[in-house]
Amino acid sequence: MIEIKDLHKSYKVGKNALHVLKGINFNIEEGELVAIMGSSGSGKSTLLNIIGMLDVADKGSYTLDGVPIKDLDETKAAKYRNKFLGFIFQSFNLINYKTALENVALPLYYQKVPRKERNEKAMKYLKDVGIDDWATHLPSELSGGQKQRVAIARAMAAESKVLLADEPTGALDSTTSYEVMQLIQEINDSGKTILVVTHENDIANMCKRIVLLKDGVIIEDKKINQVWASDHV
Amino acid sequence: MFNRDSWQEIFDTISKNKLRTFLSGFTVALGIFIFVILFGFGNGLKNSFKEFFVDDATNIFRLFPGRTNMPHNGFKSGRYIEFDNDDLAAIQKNFAFQIQYITPRITRNYTVKYKNKSNNYGLRAVAPGHQEAEKTILMKGRFINHQDVKNKTKYVVIGRLVEDDLFEGEDALGKYVNIGKRSFKVVGVFQDDGGDNEERFVYTAYTTNQLIEKNTDKVGQIIVAFKPIIGYAGAMEFEEELMAFMKKRHDINPKDESAIYLRNVADDLEQNQQFGSLLQIVVTFVGIGTLIAGIIGISNIMVYVVKERTKELGIRKAIGATPRSVIAMILQESIFITTAAGYIGLFGGIFLLSSLDNTLDDYFIKNPYIDMGTAIFATILLIIFGGIAGYVPARRAARIKPIVALRDE
């Protein structure tokens, strides 16, 4: 599903170049649930941003579902993002004046799905994440866990190939974190490929594979026995 | 871009961000409103000015007799021309179609006396039409009428200041004043917007004056008012025909320019209008200033709006909005708001102007108005600049990488 070869990325900080990614190589198969771990400054967020087409690599190749991702202008990137990727952010990033339902329906608006069909689909995904009762509420009326569920429903609504989660439980307490991870595991079980960036071990252990980054290179890449979040709830 | 769905999205955004909508709308509405009001007041000032300085009727010619400078038909050069009653009758008869009224004006200076008070005043011996030509306003009594002309009555109509000077608060109507050696009855008191000097005249019938002056038939100058319906071109033609007619009557060489002077009030107007156009420039300057202030206002609001929405735009981009759709959304929204608000301000201003009407006369603002073309032009200008003001920050926002927009503060 994702093939990355010899990926380099550096940022200019004043006159010096900060070499953040120093040759990353890895592949992700369809249906995997991968945790990308590392301390802060290890380059894990940069890697996720490049995979998410929010940022561009300096060197190396990146192929997503057989499509080489290169020479991206903003318009092309936006279209690819809409088609291939769903995002889940630490701070949820819901649009605060739109209801839960409207937030979930928004990616479909950019896919030019008609309004009625859009709302039906959005409702279905809200049901899947278990908060269809809150469909008409604004984000400010929802708890953190509920907001993240809305965000997950939104990521799924686009029917993308890959879900990218950047510290999805970073702003949540542990009970709520496990509930969200349980949901992510369920979505993964239904066949979706999911990448989770985290620095928490217990969250990483709920994935099927852990990629450990340090100073811009992968120092460890192992498959693990998945811990079921439902055991903790 | 302009499908129903995107409009629905816009209306949704507008109705859910009431403060933002109100702020940007209010700026535009206020800008246009103030522009309309100021421009209207400026026009009101111009109207007052016109009334002050352009107090006479504008459809009149004044004919002054002069002296020939060319020999003609056996007459030698240097002959003095005089108008008489026959000229009046002949003009009236020949140009019946064009003429609204005709009046002679004989001007003399007399000492006017009432009881033990006396002063020097100009006496104008005229026909009834003179009231309209000078726009004389009767305060009480009446003006010289046709009976006075026919019967050569010893009646006078005196100016407001003449009454003030001589009668000292007493009602002049019906009293007798001495003019020269004769006694005249006051039948009317008038005022005139032309200023104090105009209110220090005394009017009597021209025939009365002719009788006093040894029954002469000379009339001094002649004032001819044409029917406004004949228009500017008609008036010019009439002017030429009248001159030719008078020159022929008095045996003047058609090329002689000094024998008869004809003053067309329309030409006088031009001088006054120069001051009027200065006022116009001031009004325009104020208007442009207001518009620039409005444009700066809407630009600031748009910068603020886009800044406030940076995160939202980042989210939209992360889930698939193209830069184009982001710009289109902001533009569509800002143009919609400025258009709607612009027209609210426009009609609010026009409504206020028309309801003010003449209530501000005391402040020299008479009948303020703005012509629709100027008002709509200003509104459209503000809408265009509102669009540009929205476009610049929107384009920048659309270029920001979603990752930057989404970064937590």
XYZ file of C-alpha atoms in Angstrom, chain B residues 5-333:
329
model
C -24.194 23.321 -3.185
C -21.432 25.884 -2.789
C -24.021 28.613 -2.160
C -25.553 26.444 0.508
C -22.108 26.067 2.055
C -21.657 29.874 1.954
C -25.032 30.608 3.539
C -24.294 28.004 6.137
C -20.986 29.661 6.996
C -22.499 33.146 6.967
C -25.405 32.267 9.216
C -23.197 30.420 11.680
C -20.626 33.210 11.969
C -22.965 36.072 12.712
C -20.427 38.370 14.356
C -17.993 38.060 11.480
C -20.742 38.571 8.912
C -22.037 41.547 10.843
C -18.595 43.147 11.153
C -17.712 42.978 7.498
C -21.238 43.833 6.403
C -21.442 46.740 8.828
C -18.188 48.262 7.542
C -19.433 48.254 3.976
C -22.947 49.398 4.825
C -21.592 52.214 6.971
C -19.081 53.254 4.303
C -21.737 53.492 1.619
C -24.211 55.089 4.019
C -21.777 57.870 4.981
C -20.771 58.328 1.355
C -24.385 58.777 0.294
C -25.125 61.158 3.172
C -22.008 63.311 2.650
C -22.457 63.412 -1.092
C -26.103 64.288 -0.612
C -25.219 67.071 1.838
C -22.682 68.391 -0.647
C -25.357 68.528 -3.294
C -27.616 70.238 -0.759
C -24.934 72.907 -0.211
C -24.748 73.383 -3.961
C -28.494 73.838 -4.095
C -28.354 76.494 -1.375
C -25.554 78.237 -3.228
C -27.557 78.266 -6.424
C -30.471 79.772 -4.605
C -28.362 82.523 -3.027
C -26.380 83.621 -5.996
C -28.584 82.779 -8.886
C -31.703 84.560 -7.728
C -33.016 85.846 -11.025
C -35.044 83.954 -13.551
C -32.817 82.139 -16.029
C -35.037 82.503 -19.059
C -34.531 86.212 -19.687
C -32.683 88.549 -22.038
C -31.869 92.090 -21.031
C -31.688 94.666 -23.841
C -29.676 97.828 -23.148
C -29.610 100.753 -25.532
C -26.135 101.948 -26.578
C -24.520 104.140 -29.207
C -23.941 103.251 -32.850
C -20.387 103.011 -34.176
C -21.264 102.529 -37.852
C -23.155 104.804 -40.201
C -26.281 103.204 -41.667
C -29.269 104.178 -43.822
C -28.218 107.806 -43.901
C -27.649 108.034 -40.153
C -24.163 108.878 -39.081
C -22.113 106.996 -36.575
C -22.268 107.869 -32.849
C -26.043 108.152 -32.622
C -27.660 107.319 -29.222
C -30.319 104.620 -29.336
C -33.384 104.811 -27.101
C -36.178 102.299 -26.557
C -39.790 103.395 -26.277
C -43.259 102.021 -25.729
C -43.603 101.180 -29.425
C -40.600 98.859 -29.161
C -42.329 97.020 -26.336
C -45.512 96.605 -28.340
C -43.629 95.607 -31.506
C -41.558 92.925 -29.746
C -44.654 91.613 -28.024
C -46.499 91.378 -31.312
C -43.691 89.927 -33.411
C -42.518 87.268 -30.991
C -45.815 86.331 -29.369
C -44.946 82.692 -29.847
C -41.641 82.821 -27.949
C -42.362 85.437 -25.279
C -43.621 84.618 -21.816
C -43.657 88.227 -20.625
C -41.917 91.496 -21.366
C -41.183 94.437 -19.095
C -39.265 97.666 -19.385
C -37.108 98.876 -16.529
C -36.455 102.560 -16.025
C -34.031 103.169 -13.174
C -33.911 106.487 -11.326
C -32.656 107.707 -7.983
C -34.992 109.544 -5.649
C -35.174 110.741 -2.111
C -38.033 108.914 -0.481
C -39.607 110.558 2.530
C -42.063 109.436 5.189
C -42.976 111.861 7.943
C -39.623 113.270 9.029
C -37.469 110.365 7.813
C -35.938 110.275 4.376
C -33.329 108.404 2.404
C -32.073 107.863 -1.119
C -33.362 104.807 -2.951
C -33.341 103.400 -6.442
C -36.693 103.656 -8.180
C -37.516 101.013 -10.762
C -40.388 101.794 -13.051
C -41.539 98.468 -14.466
C -44.377 96.313 -15.797
C -45.941 93.422 -13.788
C -43.674 90.837 -15.497
C -40.705 92.289 -13.624
C -41.751 90.492 -10.453
C -41.056 87.159 -12.067
C -37.865 88.279 -13.786
C -36.299 89.355 -10.464
C -38.082 86.691 -8.425
C -39.401 89.361 -6.129
C -41.293 87.871 -3.187
C -44.236 89.866 -1.824
C -44.367 89.956 1.973
C -47.608 91.885 2.075
C -49.882 93.769 -0.280
C -49.403 93.297 -4.010
C -47.020 94.047 -6.858
C -47.543 96.600 -9.620
C -50.364 95.277 -11.852
C -51.743 95.964 -15.305
C -54.293 98.423 -13.946
C -51.463 100.496 -12.489
C -49.732 100.551 -15.885
C -52.930 101.447 -17.689
C -54.079 104.119 -15.248
C -50.606 105.464 -14.401
C -51.442 105.169 -10.724
C -49.244 106.709 -8.081
C -48.677 103.470 -6.272
C -45.353 102.004 -5.120
C -44.122 98.644 -3.871
C -41.227 99.093 -1.451
C -38.441 96.782 -0.313
C -38.342 95.248 3.148
C -35.370 97.420 4.165
C -37.046 100.579 2.881
C -39.916 99.821 5.228
C -37.442 99.101 8.041
C -35.572 102.374 7.420
C -38.479 104.753 7.037
C -41.364 103.296 8.984
C -39.460 101.947 11.989
C -41.791 99.093 12.803
C -44.904 100.842 11.581
C -46.915 99.027 8.880
C -46.164 100.799 5.587
C -49.153 99.347 3.733
C -51.658 102.053 2.773
C -49.373 104.890 3.933
C -48.176 107.649 1.657
C -44.521 108.410 0.934
C -43.054 111.380 -0.861
C -40.894 110.602 -3.870
C -39.378 113.727 -5.262
C -42.174 116.214 -5.032
C -45.046 113.756 -5.414
C -46.951 111.599 -3.010
C -47.246 107.838 -3.629
C -49.328 105.198 -1.840
C -47.540 102.038 -0.657
C -49.469 98.994 -1.969
C -46.917 96.279 -1.234
C -43.710 95.319 0.582
C -41.349 92.764 -0.916
C -38.294 90.776 -0.056
C -35.672 89.352 -2.409
C -33.191 86.480 -2.028
C -30.668 88.490 -4.042
C -29.370 90.267 -0.938
C -29.771 93.532 0.949
C -29.252 95.823 -2.050
C -32.185 94.240 -3.844
C -34.394 95.036 -0.869
C -33.592 98.766 -1.005
C -35.578 99.409 -4.196
C -38.928 101.012 -4.799
C -41.114 99.783 -7.681
C -43.714 101.748 -9.559
C -45.504 101.412 -12.907
C -43.315 102.498 -15.842
C -46.157 104.562 -17.300
C -46.393 106.503 -14.035
C -42.735 107.445 -14.311
C -43.167 108.409 -17.955
C -46.017 110.718 -16.953
C -43.852 112.373 -14.291
C -41.083 112.861 -16.837
C -43.123 115.093 -19.101
C -45.148 112.264 -20.608
C -42.198 110.719 -22.445
C -42.463 107.276 -24.057
C -38.875 106.171 -23.441
C -38.376 103.008 -21.423
C -34.649 102.525 -20.600
C -33.850 98.829 -20.741
C -36.145 96.039 -21.842
C -36.342 92.653 -20.184
C -37.717 89.837 -22.317
C -38.556 86.438 -20.858
C -38.880 83.570 -23.289
C -40.960 80.474 -22.745
C -38.677 77.833 -21.192
C -40.284 75.241 -23.478
C -38.387 76.573 -26.516
C -35.194 75.170 -24.951
C -31.598 76.288 -25.213
C -31.373 76.107 -29.016
C -34.679 77.908 -29.365
C -33.457 80.612 -26.993
C -30.267 81.132 -28.988
C -32.265 81.427 -32.190
C -34.689 83.840 -30.531
C -31.747 85.923 -29.276
C -30.466 86.350 -32.846
C -33.874 87.093 -34.308
C -34.633 89.626 -31.575
C -31.342 91.439 -32.155
C -31.885 91.531 -35.929
C -35.435 92.787 -35.390
C -34.375 95.595 -33.040
C -31.469 96.653 -35.268
C -33.791 96.905 -38.218
C -36.338 98.918 -36.248
C -33.726 101.429 -35.148
C -31.848 101.620 -38.472
C -28.685 100.059 -37.104
C -26.089 98.365 -39.247
C -26.527 94.607 -38.678
C -22.788 94.406 -37.966
C -22.865 97.178 -35.365
C -22.120 95.571 -32.020
C -22.285 98.607 -29.780
C -25.720 100.052 -30.531
C -27.708 97.523 -28.559
C -26.377 95.204 -25.870
C -28.167 91.991 -25.213
C -27.310 90.184 -22.025
C -28.401 86.594 -21.834
C -28.769 85.439 -18.222
C -27.695 81.979 -19.267
C -24.223 83.472 -19.860
C -24.180 85.053 -16.384
C -24.925 81.689 -14.940
C -21.609 80.412 -16.165
C -19.648 82.670 -13.811
C -21.621 81.595 -10.806
C -21.321 78.021 -11.867
C -17.551 78.211 -11.578
C -17.947 78.632 -7.847
C -20.535 75.902 -7.960
C -18.071 73.554 -9.599
C -15.532 74.338 -6.874
C -18.125 73.102 -4.393
C -18.570 70.063 -6.619
C -14.845 69.335 -6.394
C -14.989 69.561 -2.603
C -17.964 67.217 -2.555
C -16.212 64.744 -4.836
C -13.076 64.909 -2.694
C -15.062 64.170 0.456
C -16.801 61.332 -1.349
C -13.550 59.761 -2.521
C -12.117 60.122 0.986
C -15.087 58.313 2.471
C -14.810 55.549 -0.087
C -11.092 55.099 0.605
C -11.837 54.906 4.333
C -14.474 52.294 3.547
C -12.066 50.322 1.382
C -9.419 50.368 4.104
C -12.072 49.282 6.593
C -13.217 46.337 4.522
C -9.590 45.363 3.788
C -8.805 45.228 7.499
C -11.870 43.157 8.216
C -11.004 40.737 5.421
C -7.448 40.304 6.711
C -8.870 39.614 10.158
C -11.485 37.223 8.798
C -8.965 35.181 6.836
C -6.553 35.134 9.766
C -9.293 33.934 12.065
C -10.141 31.206 9.598
C -6.563 30.031 8.959
C -7.060 26.905 10.996
C -10.423 26.142 9.448
C -8.928 26.576 5.974
C -6.075 24.247 6.983
C -8.597 21.608 8.042
C -10.514 22.022 4.810
C -7.321 21.613 2.818
C -6.267 18.538 4.797
C -9.546 16.827 3.935
C -9.385 17.670 0.253
C -10.136 21.339 -0.477
C -8.096 22.608 -3.410
C -6.505 26.089 -3.153
C -8.940 27.234 -5.817
C -11.965 26.131 -3.869
C -10.610 27.882 -0.760
C -10.156 31.183 -2.630
C -13.500 30.803 -4.365
C -15.229 30.199 -1.056
C -13.770 33.289 0.618
C -14.370 35.483 -2.412
C -17.907 34.306 -2.901
C -18.623 34.913 0.732
